PDB file of C-alpha atoms in Angstrom:
ATOM      1  CA  LYS A1382      87.629  50.871  74.852  1.00 63.00           C
ATOM      2  CA  ARG A1383      89.554  54.058  73.940  1.00 69.00           C
ATOM      3  CA  ARG A1384      91.852  55.354  76.701  1.00 73.00           C
ATOM      4  CA  GLN A1385      91.910  59.049  77.459  1.00 66.00           C
ATOM      5  CA  PRO A1386      95.293  60.624  76.953  1.00 68.00           C
ATOM      6  CA  ARG A1387      97.176  61.595  80.103  1.00 72.00           C
ATOM      7  CA  VAL A1388      97.457  65.313  80.772  1.00 66.00           C
ATOM      8  CA  GLU A1389     100.302  66.522  82.740  1.00 73.00           C
ATOM      9  CA  VAL A1390      99.255  69.273  85.076  1.00 69.00           C
ATOM     10  CA  GLU A1391     101.765  71.309  87.047  1.00 72.00           C
ATOM     11  CA  PRO A1392     100.628  72.015  90.684  1.00 73.00           C
ATOM     12  CA  ALA A1393      99.857  75.687  91.576  1.00 69.00           C
ATOM     13  CA  PRO A1394     102.613  77.452  93.224  1.00 74.00           C
ATOM     14  CA  GLN A1395     102.436  77.567  96.966  1.00 75.00           C
ATOM     15  CA  ILE A1396     102.230  81.003  98.666  1.00 68.00           C
ATOM     16  CA  LYS A1397     104.964  81.334 101.081  1.00 70.00           C
ATOM     17  CA  PHE A1398     103.992  83.518 103.966  1.00 64.00           C
ATOM     18  CA  PRO A1399     106.573  85.418 106.068  1.00 63.00           C
ATOM     19  CA  ASP A1400     106.991  84.696 109.678  1.00 70.00           C
ATOM     20  CA  ASN A1401     103.950  86.021 111.673  1.00 69.00           C
ATOM     21  CA  LYS A1402     106.174  88.107 113.809  1.00 74.00           C
ATOM     22  CA  GLU A1403     107.246  89.988 110.570  1.00 71.00           C
ATOM     23  CA  ILE A1404     103.912  90.618 109.148  1.00 71.00           C
ATOM     24  CA  ASP A1405     102.283  93.894 109.327  1.00 72.00           C
ATOM     25  CA  PRO A1406      98.691  93.267 108.080  1.00 66.00           C
ATOM     26  CA  TYR A1407      98.307  96.917 106.898  1.00 69.00           C
ATOM     27  CA  ASP A1408     101.667  96.990 105.017  1.00 72.00           C
ATOM     28  CA  PRO A1409     101.746  95.112 101.588  1.00 69.00           C
ATOM     29  CA  THR A1410     105.617  95.498 101.468  1.00 73.00           C
ATOM     30  CA  THR A1411     105.946  92.745 104.166  1.00 72.00           C
ATOM     31  CA  PHE A1412     104.482  90.248 101.414  1.00 71.00           C
ATOM     32  CA  GLY A1413     106.920  91.529  98.808  1.00 74.00           C
ATOM     33  CA  TYR A1414     104.359  93.714  96.937  1.00 79.00           C
ATOM     34  CA  THR A1415     104.414  97.399  96.151  1.00 80.00           C
ATOM     35  CA  GLU A1416     101.368  99.509  96.877  1.00 80.00           C
ATOM     36  CA  ILE A1417     100.162 101.243  93.875  1.00 83.00           C
ATOM     37  CA  GLY A1418      96.706 102.665  95.119  1.00 85.00           C
ATOM     38  CA  HIS A1419      93.774 102.628  97.271  1.00 82.00           C
ATOM     39  CA  VAL A1420      90.282 101.495  96.253  1.00 84.00           C
ATOM     40  CA  THR A1421      88.019 104.521  96.980  1.00 86.00           C
ATOM     41  CA  GLY A1422      84.626 103.047  95.799  1.00 85.00           C
ATOM     42  CA  ALA A1423      82.465 101.390  93.146  1.00 85.00           C
ATOM     43  CA  HIS A1424      81.646 102.888  89.889  1.00 83.00           C
ATOM     44  CA  GLY A1425      78.648 101.915  87.948  1.00 81.00           C
ATOM     45  CA  VAL A1426      77.045  98.368  87.771  1.00 79.00           C
ATOM     46  CA  ASN A1427      79.654  96.664  85.507  1.00 80.00           C
ATOM     47  CA  GLY A1428      82.422  95.808  88.224  1.00 79.00           C
ATOM     48  CA  TRP A1429      84.357  99.004  87.776  1.00 82.00           C
ATOM     49  CA  ILE A1430      86.106 100.469  90.836  1.00 82.00           C
ATOM     50  CA  LYS A1431      87.714 103.863  91.517  1.00 85.00           C
ATOM     51  CA  VAL A1432      91.324 103.836  92.585  1.00 85.00           C
ATOM     52  CA  GLN A1433      93.366 106.653  94.093  1.00 85.00           C
ATOM     53  CA  ALA A1434      96.837 106.117  92.675  1.00 86.00           C
ATOM     54  CA  VAL A1435      99.772 106.436  94.945  1.00 85.00           C
ATOM     55  CA  THR A1436     102.507 105.631  92.330  1.00 83.00           C
ATOM     56  CA  ASP A1437     104.605 107.838  90.078  1.00 85.00           C
ATOM     57  CA  PHE A1438     103.356 105.865  87.004  1.00 85.00           C
ATOM     58  CA  PRO A1439      99.509 105.451  87.418  1.00 83.00           C
ATOM     59  CA  ILE A1440      98.824 104.889  83.674  1.00 83.00           C
ATOM     60  CA  ASP A1441     101.378 102.069  83.330  1.00 84.00           C
ATOM     61  CA  ARG A1442     100.316 100.339  86.568  1.00 82.00           C
ATOM     62  CA  LEU A1443      96.534 100.957  86.806  1.00 84.00           C
ATOM     63  CA  CYS A1444      95.402 101.323  83.004  1.00 85.00           C
ATOM     64  CA  THR A1445      97.294  98.496  81.407  1.00 85.00           C
ATOM     65  CA  ALA A1446      95.638  95.169  81.259  1.00 86.00           C
ATOM     66  CA  GLY A1447      97.295  92.233  83.150  1.00 85.00           C
ATOM     67  CA  ILE A1448      97.499  90.557  86.529  1.00 85.00           C
ATOM     68  CA  ARG A1449      97.254  92.624  89.679  1.00 85.00           C
ATOM     69  CA  HIS A1450      97.031  91.570  93.331  1.00 82.00           C
ATOM     70  CA  LEU A1451      94.524  93.212  95.743  1.00 82.00           C
ATOM     71  CA  LYS A1452      94.651  92.767  99.420  1.00 80.00           C
ATOM     72  CA  PRO A1453      91.234  93.164 100.980  1.00 79.00           C
ATOM     73  CA  ALA A1454      91.091  95.040 104.301  1.00 76.00           C
ATOM     74  CA  LYS A1455      91.670  92.785 107.394  1.00 75.00           C
ATOM     75  CA  LYS A1456      92.893  89.846 105.299  1.00 75.00           C
ATOM     76  CA  ARG A1457      96.248  88.287 105.562  1.00 70.00           C
ATOM     77  CA  ALA A1458      97.281  87.835 101.955  1.00 74.00           C
ATOM     78  CA  PRO A1459      96.617  89.673  98.603  1.00 79.00           C
ATOM     79  CA  ARG A1460      94.662  87.844  96.050  1.00 82.00           C
ATOM     80  CA  GLN A1461      95.180  87.680  92.261  1.00 84.00           C
ATOM     81  CA  ILE A1462      92.758  89.614  89.929  1.00 82.00           C
ATOM     82  CA  VAL A1463      92.887  90.229  86.228  1.00 85.00           C
ATOM     83  CA  LEU A1464      92.748  93.849  85.127  1.00 84.00           C
ATOM     84  CA  ILE A1465      90.909  93.954  81.804  1.00 83.00           C
ATOM     85  CA  GLN A1466      90.842  97.771  81.376  1.00 82.00           C
ATOM     86  CA  GLY A1467      91.663 100.976  83.046  1.00 83.00           C
ATOM     87  CA  LYS A1468      90.681 104.506  82.465  1.00 81.00           C
ATOM     88  CA  HIS A1469      92.808 107.649  83.612  1.00 80.00           C
ATOM     89  CA  ARG A1470      90.722 110.370  84.972  1.00 76.00           C
ATOM     90  CA  LEU A1471      92.382 113.773  85.198  1.00 70.00           C
ATOM     91  CA  ASP A1472      92.057 115.598  88.629  1.00 62.00           C
ATOM     92  CA  ASP A1473      89.768 118.433  88.758  1.00 44.00           C
TER      93      ASP A1473
END
């Protein structure tokens, strides 16, 4: 019999929650995150969403691919999402 090689897998990092007395569920800064926008709605059928930016650098933070964290309403912790593409829309 051939033996399968062992694969070393690192455990996923644990999310460390602040003390419940210090958490404001509507303030992402209590988790160490910075708020960069608000989801205002869906756009199309391909999973696009509309975001109202509340940051000084919306193109850098919302139009560049990478990992972001999204905190759903009434949830305790943000969840990780992958931003594949973003488009900047000029205000009317």
